[in-house]
Coordinates of C-alpha atoms and ligand atoms in Angstrom, one line a residue:
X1 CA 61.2 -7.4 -8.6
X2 CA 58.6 -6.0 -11.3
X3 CA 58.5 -2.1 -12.3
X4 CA 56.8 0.3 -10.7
X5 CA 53.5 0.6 -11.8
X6 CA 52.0 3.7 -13.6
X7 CA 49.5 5.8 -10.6
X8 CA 49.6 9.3 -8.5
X9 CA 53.1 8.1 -7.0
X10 CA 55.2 8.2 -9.9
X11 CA 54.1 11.0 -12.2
X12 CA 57.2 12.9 -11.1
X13 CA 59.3 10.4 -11.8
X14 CA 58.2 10.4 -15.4
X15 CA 60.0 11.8 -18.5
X16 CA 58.8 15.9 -18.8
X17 CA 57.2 14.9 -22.2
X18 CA 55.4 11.8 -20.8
X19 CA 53.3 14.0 -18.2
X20 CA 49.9 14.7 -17.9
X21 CA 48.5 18.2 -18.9
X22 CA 46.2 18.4 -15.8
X23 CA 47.4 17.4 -12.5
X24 CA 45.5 13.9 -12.3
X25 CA 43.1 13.8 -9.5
X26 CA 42.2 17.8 -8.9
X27 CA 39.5 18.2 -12.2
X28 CA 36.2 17.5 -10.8
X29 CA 33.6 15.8 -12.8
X30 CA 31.6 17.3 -15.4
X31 CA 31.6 14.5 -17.9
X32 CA 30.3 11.0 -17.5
X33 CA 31.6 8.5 -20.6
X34 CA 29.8 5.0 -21.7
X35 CA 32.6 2.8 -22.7
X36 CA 36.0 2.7 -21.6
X37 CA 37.7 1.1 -24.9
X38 CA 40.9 1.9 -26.2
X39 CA 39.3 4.2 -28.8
X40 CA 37.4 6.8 -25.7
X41 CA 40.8 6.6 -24.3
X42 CA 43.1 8.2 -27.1
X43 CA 40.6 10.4 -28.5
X44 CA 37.4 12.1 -26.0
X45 CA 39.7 11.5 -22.9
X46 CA 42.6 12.9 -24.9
X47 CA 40.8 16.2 -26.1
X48 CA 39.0 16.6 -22.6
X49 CA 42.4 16.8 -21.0
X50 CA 43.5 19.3 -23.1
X51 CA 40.7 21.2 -23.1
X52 CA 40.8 21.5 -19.5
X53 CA 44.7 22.2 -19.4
X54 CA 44.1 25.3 -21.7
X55 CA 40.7 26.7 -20.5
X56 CA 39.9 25.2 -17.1
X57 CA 36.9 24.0 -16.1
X58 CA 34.9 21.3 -13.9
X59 CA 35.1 18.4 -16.8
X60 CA 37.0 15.7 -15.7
X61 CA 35.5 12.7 -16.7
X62 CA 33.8 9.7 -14.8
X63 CA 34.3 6.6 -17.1
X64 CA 31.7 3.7 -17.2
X65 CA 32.9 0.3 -18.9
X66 CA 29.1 -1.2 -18.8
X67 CA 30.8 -4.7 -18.1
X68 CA 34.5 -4.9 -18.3
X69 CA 35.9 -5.5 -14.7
X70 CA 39.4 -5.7 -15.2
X71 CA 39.9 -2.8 -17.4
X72 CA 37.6 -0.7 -14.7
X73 CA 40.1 -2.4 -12.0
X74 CA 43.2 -2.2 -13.9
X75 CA 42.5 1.8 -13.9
X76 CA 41.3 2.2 -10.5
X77 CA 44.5 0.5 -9.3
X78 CA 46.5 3.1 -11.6
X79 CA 44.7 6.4 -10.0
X80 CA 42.6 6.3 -13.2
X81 CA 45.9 7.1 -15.2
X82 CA 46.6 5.4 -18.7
X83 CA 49.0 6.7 -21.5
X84 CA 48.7 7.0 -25.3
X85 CA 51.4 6.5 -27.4
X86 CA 51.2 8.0 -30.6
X87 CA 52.7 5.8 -33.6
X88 CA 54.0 6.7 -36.8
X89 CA 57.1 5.0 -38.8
X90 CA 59.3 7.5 -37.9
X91 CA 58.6 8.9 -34.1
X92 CA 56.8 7.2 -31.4
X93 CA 55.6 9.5 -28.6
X94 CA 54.0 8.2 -24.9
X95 CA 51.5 10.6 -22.4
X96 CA 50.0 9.8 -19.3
X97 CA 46.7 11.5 -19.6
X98 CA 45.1 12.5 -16.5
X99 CA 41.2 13.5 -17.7
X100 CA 39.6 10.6 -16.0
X101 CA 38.5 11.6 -12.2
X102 CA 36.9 8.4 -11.7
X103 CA 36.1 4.9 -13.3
X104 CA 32.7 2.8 -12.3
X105 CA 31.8 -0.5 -13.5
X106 CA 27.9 -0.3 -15.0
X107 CA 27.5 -4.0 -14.6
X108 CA 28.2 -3.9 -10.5
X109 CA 26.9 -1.3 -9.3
X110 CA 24.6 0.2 -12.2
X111 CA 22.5 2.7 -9.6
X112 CA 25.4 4.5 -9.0
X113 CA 25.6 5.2 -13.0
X114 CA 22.1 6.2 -12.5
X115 CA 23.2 8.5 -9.6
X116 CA 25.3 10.0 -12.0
X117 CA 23.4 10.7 -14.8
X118 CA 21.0 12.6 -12.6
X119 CA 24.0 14.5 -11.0
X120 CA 23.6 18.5 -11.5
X121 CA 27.5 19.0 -11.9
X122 CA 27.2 16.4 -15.0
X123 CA 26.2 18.2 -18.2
X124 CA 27.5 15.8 -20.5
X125 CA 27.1 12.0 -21.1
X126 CA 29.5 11.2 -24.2
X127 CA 29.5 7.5 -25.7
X128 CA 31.7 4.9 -27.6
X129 CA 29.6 1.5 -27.0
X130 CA 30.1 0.1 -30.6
X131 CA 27.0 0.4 -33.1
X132 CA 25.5 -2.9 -31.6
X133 CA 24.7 -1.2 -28.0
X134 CA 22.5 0.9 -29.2
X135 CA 19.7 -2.0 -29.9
X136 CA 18.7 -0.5 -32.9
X137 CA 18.3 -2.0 -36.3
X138 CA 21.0 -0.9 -38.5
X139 CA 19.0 -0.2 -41.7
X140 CA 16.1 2.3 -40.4
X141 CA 17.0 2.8 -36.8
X142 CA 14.1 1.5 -35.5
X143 CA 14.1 0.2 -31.9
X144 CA 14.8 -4.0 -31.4
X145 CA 15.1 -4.2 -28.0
X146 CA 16.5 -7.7 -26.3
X147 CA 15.4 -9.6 -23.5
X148 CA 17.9 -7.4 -21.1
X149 CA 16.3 -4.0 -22.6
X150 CA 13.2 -5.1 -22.4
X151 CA 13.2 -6.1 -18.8
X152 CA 15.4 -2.7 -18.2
X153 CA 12.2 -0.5 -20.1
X154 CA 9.4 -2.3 -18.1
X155 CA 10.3 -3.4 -14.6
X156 CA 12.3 -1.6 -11.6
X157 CA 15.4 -3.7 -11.7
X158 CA 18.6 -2.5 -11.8
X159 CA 19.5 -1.6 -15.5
X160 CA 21.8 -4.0 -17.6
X161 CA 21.9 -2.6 -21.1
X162 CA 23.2 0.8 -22.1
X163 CA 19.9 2.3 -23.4
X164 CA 18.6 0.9 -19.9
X165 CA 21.0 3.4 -17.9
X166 CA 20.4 5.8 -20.4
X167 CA 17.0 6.2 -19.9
X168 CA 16.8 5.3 -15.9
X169 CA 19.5 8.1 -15.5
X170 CA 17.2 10.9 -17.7
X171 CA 14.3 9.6 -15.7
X172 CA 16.0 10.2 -12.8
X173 CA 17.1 13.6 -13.7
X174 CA 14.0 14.9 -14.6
X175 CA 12.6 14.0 -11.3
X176 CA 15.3 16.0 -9.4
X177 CA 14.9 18.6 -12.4
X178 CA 18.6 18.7 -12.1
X179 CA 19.3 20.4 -14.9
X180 CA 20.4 20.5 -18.9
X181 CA 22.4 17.9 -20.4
X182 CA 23.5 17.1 -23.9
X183 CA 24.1 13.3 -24.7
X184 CA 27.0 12.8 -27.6
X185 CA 27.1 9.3 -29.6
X186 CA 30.6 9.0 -30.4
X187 CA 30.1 5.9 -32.3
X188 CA 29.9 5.3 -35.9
X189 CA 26.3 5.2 -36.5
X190 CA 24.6 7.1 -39.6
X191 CA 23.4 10.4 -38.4
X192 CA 24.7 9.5 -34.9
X193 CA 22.9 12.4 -33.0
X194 CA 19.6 11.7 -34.3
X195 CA 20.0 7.9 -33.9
X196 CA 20.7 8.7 -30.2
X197 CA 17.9 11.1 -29.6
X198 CA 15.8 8.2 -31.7
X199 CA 16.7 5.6 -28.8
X200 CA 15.8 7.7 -26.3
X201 CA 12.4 8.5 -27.6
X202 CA 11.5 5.2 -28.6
X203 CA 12.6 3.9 -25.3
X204 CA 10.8 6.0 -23.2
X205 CA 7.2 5.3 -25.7
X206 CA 8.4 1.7 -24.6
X207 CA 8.4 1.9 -21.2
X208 CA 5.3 3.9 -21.2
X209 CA 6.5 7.1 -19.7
X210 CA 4.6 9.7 -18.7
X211 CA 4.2 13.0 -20.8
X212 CA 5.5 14.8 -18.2
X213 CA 8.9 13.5 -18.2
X214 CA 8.7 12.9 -21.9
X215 CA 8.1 16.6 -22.0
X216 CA 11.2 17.4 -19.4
X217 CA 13.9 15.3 -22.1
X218 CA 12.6 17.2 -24.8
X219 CA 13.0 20.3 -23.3
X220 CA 16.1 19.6 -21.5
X221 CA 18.3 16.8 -23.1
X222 CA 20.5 17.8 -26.4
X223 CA 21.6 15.6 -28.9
X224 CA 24.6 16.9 -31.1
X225 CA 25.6 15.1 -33.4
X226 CA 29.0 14.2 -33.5
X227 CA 32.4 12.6 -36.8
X228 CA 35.1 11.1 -34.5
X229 CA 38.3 9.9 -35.9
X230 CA 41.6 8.3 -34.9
X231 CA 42.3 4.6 -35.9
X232 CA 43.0 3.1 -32.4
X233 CA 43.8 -0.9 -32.6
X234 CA 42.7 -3.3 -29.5
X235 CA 46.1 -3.1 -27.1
X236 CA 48.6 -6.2 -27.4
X237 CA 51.0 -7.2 -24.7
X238 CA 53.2 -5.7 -27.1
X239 CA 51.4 -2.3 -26.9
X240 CA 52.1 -2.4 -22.4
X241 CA 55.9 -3.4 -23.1
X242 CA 56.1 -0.1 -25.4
X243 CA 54.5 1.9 -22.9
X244 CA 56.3 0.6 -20.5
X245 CA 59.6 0.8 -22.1
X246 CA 59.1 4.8 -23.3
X247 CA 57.5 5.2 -19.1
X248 CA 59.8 3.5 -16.8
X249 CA 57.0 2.1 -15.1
X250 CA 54.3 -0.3 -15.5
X251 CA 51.0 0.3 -17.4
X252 CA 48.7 -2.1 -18.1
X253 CA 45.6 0.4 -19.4
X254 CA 48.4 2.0 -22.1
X255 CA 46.9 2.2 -25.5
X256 CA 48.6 3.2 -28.9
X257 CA 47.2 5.1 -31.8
X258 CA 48.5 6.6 -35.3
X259 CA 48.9 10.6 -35.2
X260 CA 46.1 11.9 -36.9
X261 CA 43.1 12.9 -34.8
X262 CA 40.0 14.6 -35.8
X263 CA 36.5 15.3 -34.0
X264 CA 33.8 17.5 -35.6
X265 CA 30.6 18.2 -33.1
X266 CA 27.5 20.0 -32.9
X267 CA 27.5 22.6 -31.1
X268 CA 24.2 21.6 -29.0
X269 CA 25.0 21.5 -25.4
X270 CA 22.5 22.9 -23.2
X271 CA 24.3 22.7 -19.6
X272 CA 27.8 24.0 -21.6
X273 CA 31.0 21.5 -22.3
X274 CA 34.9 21.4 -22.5
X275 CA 36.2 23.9 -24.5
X276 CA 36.8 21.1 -27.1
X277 CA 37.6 23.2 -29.5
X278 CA 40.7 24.9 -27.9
X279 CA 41.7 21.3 -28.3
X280 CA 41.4 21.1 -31.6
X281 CA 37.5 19.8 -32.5
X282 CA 35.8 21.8 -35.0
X283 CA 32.5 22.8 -33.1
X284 CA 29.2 23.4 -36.3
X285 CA 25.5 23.4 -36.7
X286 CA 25.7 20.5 -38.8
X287 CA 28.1 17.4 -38.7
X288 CA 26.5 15.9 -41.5
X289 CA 28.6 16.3 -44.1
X290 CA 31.6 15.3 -42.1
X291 CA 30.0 12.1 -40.8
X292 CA 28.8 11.1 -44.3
X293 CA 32.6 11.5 -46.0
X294 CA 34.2 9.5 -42.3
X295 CA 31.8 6.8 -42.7
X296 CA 31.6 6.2 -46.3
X297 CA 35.4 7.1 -47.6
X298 CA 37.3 6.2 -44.4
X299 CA 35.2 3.0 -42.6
X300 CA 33.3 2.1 -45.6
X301 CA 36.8 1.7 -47.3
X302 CA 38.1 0.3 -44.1
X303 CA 36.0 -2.7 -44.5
X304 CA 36.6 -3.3 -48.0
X305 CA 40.1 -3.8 -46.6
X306 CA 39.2 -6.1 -43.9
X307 CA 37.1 -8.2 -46.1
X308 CA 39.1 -8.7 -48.8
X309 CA 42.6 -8.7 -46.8
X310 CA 40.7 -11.2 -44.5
X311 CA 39.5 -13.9 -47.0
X312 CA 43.3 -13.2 -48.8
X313 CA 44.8 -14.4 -45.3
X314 CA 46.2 -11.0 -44.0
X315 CA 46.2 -10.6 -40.5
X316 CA 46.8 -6.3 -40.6
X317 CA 45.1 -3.5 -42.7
X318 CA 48.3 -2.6 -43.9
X319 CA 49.5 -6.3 -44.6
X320 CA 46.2 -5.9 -46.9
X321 CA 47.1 -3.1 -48.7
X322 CA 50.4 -4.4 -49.9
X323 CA 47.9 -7.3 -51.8
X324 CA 48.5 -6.4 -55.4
X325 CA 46.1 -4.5 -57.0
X326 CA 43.8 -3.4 -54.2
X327 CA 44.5 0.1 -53.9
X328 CA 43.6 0.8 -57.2
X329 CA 40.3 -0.9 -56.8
X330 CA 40.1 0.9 -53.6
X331 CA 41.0 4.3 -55.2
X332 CA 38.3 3.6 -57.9
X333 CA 35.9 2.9 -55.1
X334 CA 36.7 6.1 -53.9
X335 CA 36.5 7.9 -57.0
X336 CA 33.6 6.8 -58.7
X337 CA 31.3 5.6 -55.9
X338 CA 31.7 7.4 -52.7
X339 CA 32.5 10.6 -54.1
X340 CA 29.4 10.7 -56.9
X341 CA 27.5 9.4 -53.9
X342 CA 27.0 12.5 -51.6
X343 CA 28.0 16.2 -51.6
X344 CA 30.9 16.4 -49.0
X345 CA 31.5 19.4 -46.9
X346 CA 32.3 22.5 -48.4
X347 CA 35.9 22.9 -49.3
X348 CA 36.6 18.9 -48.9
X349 CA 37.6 17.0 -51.9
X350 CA 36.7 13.8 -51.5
X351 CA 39.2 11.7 -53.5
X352 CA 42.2 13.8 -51.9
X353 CA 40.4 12.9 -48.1
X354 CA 40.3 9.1 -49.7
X355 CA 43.9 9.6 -50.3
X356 CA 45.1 11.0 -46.6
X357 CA 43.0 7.4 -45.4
X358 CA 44.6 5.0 -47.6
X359 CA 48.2 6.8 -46.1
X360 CA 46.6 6.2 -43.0
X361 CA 45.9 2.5 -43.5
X362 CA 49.6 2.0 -44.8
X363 CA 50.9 2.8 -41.2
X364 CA 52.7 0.0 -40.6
X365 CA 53.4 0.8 -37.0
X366 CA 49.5 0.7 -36.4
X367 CA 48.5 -3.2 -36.1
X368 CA 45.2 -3.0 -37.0
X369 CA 44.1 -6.3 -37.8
X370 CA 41.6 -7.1 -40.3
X371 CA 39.3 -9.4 -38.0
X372 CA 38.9 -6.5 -35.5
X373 CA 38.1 -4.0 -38.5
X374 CA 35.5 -7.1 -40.1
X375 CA 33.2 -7.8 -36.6
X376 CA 29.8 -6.4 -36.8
X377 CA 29.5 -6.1 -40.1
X378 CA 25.4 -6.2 -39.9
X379 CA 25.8 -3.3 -37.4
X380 CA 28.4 -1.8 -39.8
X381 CA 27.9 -1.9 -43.6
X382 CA 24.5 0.1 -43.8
X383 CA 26.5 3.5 -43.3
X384 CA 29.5 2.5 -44.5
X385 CA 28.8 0.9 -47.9
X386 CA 24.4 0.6 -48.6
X387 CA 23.8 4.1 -47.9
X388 CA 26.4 4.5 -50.8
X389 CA 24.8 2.0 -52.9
X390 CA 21.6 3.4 -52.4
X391 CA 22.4 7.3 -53.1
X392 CA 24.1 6.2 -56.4
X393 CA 21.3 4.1 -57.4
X394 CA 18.9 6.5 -56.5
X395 CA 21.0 9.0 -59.0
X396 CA 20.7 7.1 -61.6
X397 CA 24.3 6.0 -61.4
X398 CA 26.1 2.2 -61.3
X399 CA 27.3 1.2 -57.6
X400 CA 30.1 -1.3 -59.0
X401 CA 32.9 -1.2 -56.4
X402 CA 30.8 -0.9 -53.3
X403 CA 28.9 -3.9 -55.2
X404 CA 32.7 -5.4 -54.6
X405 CA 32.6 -4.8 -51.0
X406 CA 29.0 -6.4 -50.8
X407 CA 30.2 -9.7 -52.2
X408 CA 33.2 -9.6 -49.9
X409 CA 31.1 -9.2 -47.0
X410 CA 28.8 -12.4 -48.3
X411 CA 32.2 -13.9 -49.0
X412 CA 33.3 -13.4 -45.4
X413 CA 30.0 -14.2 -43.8
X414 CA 30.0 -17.4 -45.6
X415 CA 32.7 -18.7 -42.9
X416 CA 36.3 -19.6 -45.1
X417 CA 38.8 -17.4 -46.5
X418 CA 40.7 -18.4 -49.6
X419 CA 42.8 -21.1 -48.4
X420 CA 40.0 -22.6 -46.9
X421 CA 40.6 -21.7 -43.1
X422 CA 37.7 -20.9 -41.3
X423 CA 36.9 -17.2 -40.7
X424 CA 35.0 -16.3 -37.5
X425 CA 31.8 -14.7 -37.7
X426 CA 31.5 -12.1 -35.0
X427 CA 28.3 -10.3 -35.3
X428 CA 25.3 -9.8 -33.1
X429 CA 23.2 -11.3 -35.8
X430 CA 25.8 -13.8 -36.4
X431 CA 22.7 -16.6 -35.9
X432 CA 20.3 -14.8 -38.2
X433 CA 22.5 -14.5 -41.3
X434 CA 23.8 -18.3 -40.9
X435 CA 20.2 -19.3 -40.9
X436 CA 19.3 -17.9 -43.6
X437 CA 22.4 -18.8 -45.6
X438 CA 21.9 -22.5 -44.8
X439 CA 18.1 -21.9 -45.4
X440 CA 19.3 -21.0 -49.3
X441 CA 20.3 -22.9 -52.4
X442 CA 24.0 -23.3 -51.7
X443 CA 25.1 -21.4 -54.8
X444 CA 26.6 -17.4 -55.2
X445 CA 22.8 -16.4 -56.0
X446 CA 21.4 -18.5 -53.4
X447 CA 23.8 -16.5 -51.0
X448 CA 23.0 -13.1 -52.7
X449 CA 19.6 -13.5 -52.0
X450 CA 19.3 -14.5 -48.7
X451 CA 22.1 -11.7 -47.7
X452 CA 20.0 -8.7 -49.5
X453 CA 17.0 -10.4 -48.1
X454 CA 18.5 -9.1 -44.4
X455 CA 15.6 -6.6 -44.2
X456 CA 17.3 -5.1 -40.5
X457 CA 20.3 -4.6 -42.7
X458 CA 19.8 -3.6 -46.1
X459 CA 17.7 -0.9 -47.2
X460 CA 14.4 -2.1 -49.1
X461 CA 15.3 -0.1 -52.2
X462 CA 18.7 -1.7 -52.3
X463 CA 17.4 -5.3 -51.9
X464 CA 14.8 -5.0 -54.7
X465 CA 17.4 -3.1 -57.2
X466 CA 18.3 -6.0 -59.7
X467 CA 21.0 -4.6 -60.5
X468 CA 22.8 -4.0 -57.7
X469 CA 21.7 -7.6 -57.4
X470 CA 23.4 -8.3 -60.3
X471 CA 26.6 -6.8 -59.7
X472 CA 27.0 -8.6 -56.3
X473 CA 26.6 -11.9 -57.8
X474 CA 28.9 -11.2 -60.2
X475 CA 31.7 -10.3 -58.1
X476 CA 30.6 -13.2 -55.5
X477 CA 30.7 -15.8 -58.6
X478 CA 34.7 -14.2 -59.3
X479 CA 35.7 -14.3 -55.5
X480 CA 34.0 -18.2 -55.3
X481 CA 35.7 -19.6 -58.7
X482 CA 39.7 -17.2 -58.3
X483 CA 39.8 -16.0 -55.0
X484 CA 40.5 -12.7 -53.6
X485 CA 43.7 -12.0 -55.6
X486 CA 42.7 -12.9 -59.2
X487 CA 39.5 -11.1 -58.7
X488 CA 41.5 -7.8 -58.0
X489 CA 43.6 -8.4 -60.7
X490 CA 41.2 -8.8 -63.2
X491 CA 39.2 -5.9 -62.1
X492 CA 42.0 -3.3 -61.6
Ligands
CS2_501 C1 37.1 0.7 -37.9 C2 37.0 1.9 -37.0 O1 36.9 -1.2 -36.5 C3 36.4 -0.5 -37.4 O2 35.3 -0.9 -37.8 O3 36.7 1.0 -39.2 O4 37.1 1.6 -35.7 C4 38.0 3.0 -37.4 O5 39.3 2.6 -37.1 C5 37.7 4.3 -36.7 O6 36.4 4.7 -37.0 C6 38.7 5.4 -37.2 O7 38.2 6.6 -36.7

């Protein structure tokens, strides 16, 4: 016979430690959630549950996968119960956390998302849909919208696309006038809040709304802006049969996580919110600051890692940073790139922050492989790596090592790691950047140019800097002719 399965039934028969904080099931709903990935569920669900165990409050939260079924199934046939296990070298620790009071799937039944977002006792929609749901191009922000969004913005069918729900659910609520809500990207998008707000502007234009309702967002919808952190890898069957082994029973939704958590938000919530920072969030006016020095010395670093380690042949992050030579090259990156690139928040030192993350990344209980960390790159290397570029250059000063992370990414794109295996290229623009690779002279400069020539992608002032230019190609030429390993040894 197979173990008990994690649900309602059996949260007594857990270990004291391995309990919920709230009893699962009682919190009503005050918060819906786009996106039910492993990430949402050991970070927003994690602080929402304590939030609500120390101060109370109607906040449970509904969660919307917008299309996976089994994970929606897989909860609902757990009471909506999951655990985290927190991962370190030394300890490993296991909860059941018991913030969700419901799970919907978008793609089945999308007007009962709709529903939702026009419900008065929701006042907060929070999101972690990865950078490529928002159907915005990831240099400027400006709306692209697909076939799907397009159809969602100018005909009455049932919404398939996350901006699509978005927007029918505000739509909604403004007809029922049904009161304030703020909307929180949770993603890792430059100036997330603003890129949000953005969306929902440029959406509504597109589907030709009327002022009125225009007028009723504006007046009633807030956008805070939001730096999320915890490195979270996809679950493994390895990740269920710890979770199962530290909860006696059966949990097919368990995720793991390292220790370190951190969430800084606006404070811009109209109809109120959990008292997140009870939890532990540092609620500001602005989360600039914080966002810039997450995306650009923790992801931006991040996918210098997964590049490189990738085209070396290392499956994990930390398997990467073992590669001789490639934390010092990362340290310089962080040293004299990132941190000449943008004035941090006050008190932060930026190299010292760059240091916590590379301890981070050395976690070798955290799995985090390098091909998960390298998708999206198109979606991904604007805020993490050309916003640095372009700050530096626009100082005056050189931008060599993030000109390093540049090549890698050409590198990468270009389909073969060192030893000649193929490398997958999982990217929503995936068909755009092999065209115009195969469009180009089949040379290191030929690849340069048709790479910076990615106008959705690469900043204008970035593509037509010739040094920069220069810089990439150089490092391209030196990963083509020695490979990833001689090229950090000759540069560190
Ligand atoms: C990673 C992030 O997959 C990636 O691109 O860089 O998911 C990273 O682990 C998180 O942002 C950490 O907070």
């Amino acid at each position: 016979m197979g173990a008990s399965r994690l649900g309602l039934g059996v949260v007594r028969r857990l270990p004291a430690e391995a309990r919920p904080l709230v009893r699962p099931g009682t919190v009503p709903a005050g918060v819906v959630h786009l996106g039910l990935g492993a990430f949402h569920r050991a970070h927003q669900a994690v602080y929402t549950e304590q939030a609500i165990g120390l101060a109370g409050g109607d906040w449970g939260i509904v969660g919307v996968a917008p299309r996976n079924a089994a994970l929606v199934a897989t909860l609902a046939a757990q009471d909506n119960l999951f655990s985290v296990s927190t991962l370190s070298a030394a300890d490993r620790r296991t909860r059941v956390v018991g913030a969700l009071a419901g799970v919907r799937l978008a793609a089945a039944d999308p007007q009962a998302v709709v529903a939702l977002l026009a419900d008065p006792s929701i006042r907060v929609v929070t999101l972690t849909v990865t950078e490529k749901a928002y159907q915005l191009d990831p240099a400027a922000g400006t709306l692209r919208p697909d076939a799907d969004l397009v159809a969602d913005l100018t005909t009455d069918r049932p919404p398939a696309t996350v901006p699509g729900l978005l927007v029918r659910g505000l739509l909604a609520r403004a007809a029922a006038d049904a009161g304030p809500i703020a909307l929180v990207s949770c993603d890792n998008l430059p100036a997330n809040g603003r890129r949000l707000r953005g969306l929902v502007t440029q959406s509504l234009a597109y589907a030709g709304t009327p002022p009125p309702a225009v007028d009723w967002v504006e007046a009633h919808v807030g956008f805070p802006g939001t730096m999320v952190d915890r490195i979270v890898p996809a679950s493994t069957p390895e990740t269920l049969a710890a979770a199962q082994r530290a909860l006696g029973v059966e949990d097919l939704a368990a995720v793991a996580a390292e220790p370190y958590t951190q969430w800084v938000i606006e404070d811009d919530f109209p109809g109120g919110r959990p008292a997140w920072d009870r939890a532990g969030a540092v609620l500001c006016a602005d989360a600039g600051p914080w966002e810039r020095l997450k995306l650009r010395a923790l992801n931006g670093v991040h996918s210098a890692t997964a590049y490189l380690g990738a085209l070396a042949g290392c499956e994990t992050i930390a398997d990467a940073l073992a590669l001789p030579h490639l934390d010092t090259v990362l340290r310089r990156l962080i040293a004299e790139d990132v941190a000449a690139s943008f004035a941090p928040p006050d008190g932060v030192d930026v190299v010292g922050y760059g240091d916590q993350v590379l301890d981070r990344f050395a976690n070798p209980a955290i799995r985090h492989r390098t091909l998960q960390v390298a998708m999206d790159g198109s979606q991904k290397l604007p805020q993490r790596i050309l916003h640095t570029v372009a700050d530096l250059r626009a100082a005056g000063r050189p931008a060599r090592w993030a000109a390093l992370v540049v090549a890698a990414w050409i590198r990468f794109v270009q389909g073969s790691a060192d030893d000649g295996r193929p490398l997958p290229l999982d990217d929503p623009l995936a068909e755009r950047i092999r065209a115009a690779l195969a469009a180009a002279p089949q040379t290191p400069a030929g690849a340069v140019d048709a790479v910076l020539g990615l106008d959705e992608v690469v900043p204008p002032e970035v593509a037509a800097d010739d040094q920069v230019r220069a810089d990439v190609l150089a490092w391209l030429t030196d990963l083509h002719q020695h490979g990833v390993r001689a090229t950090l040894a000759g540069a560190a």
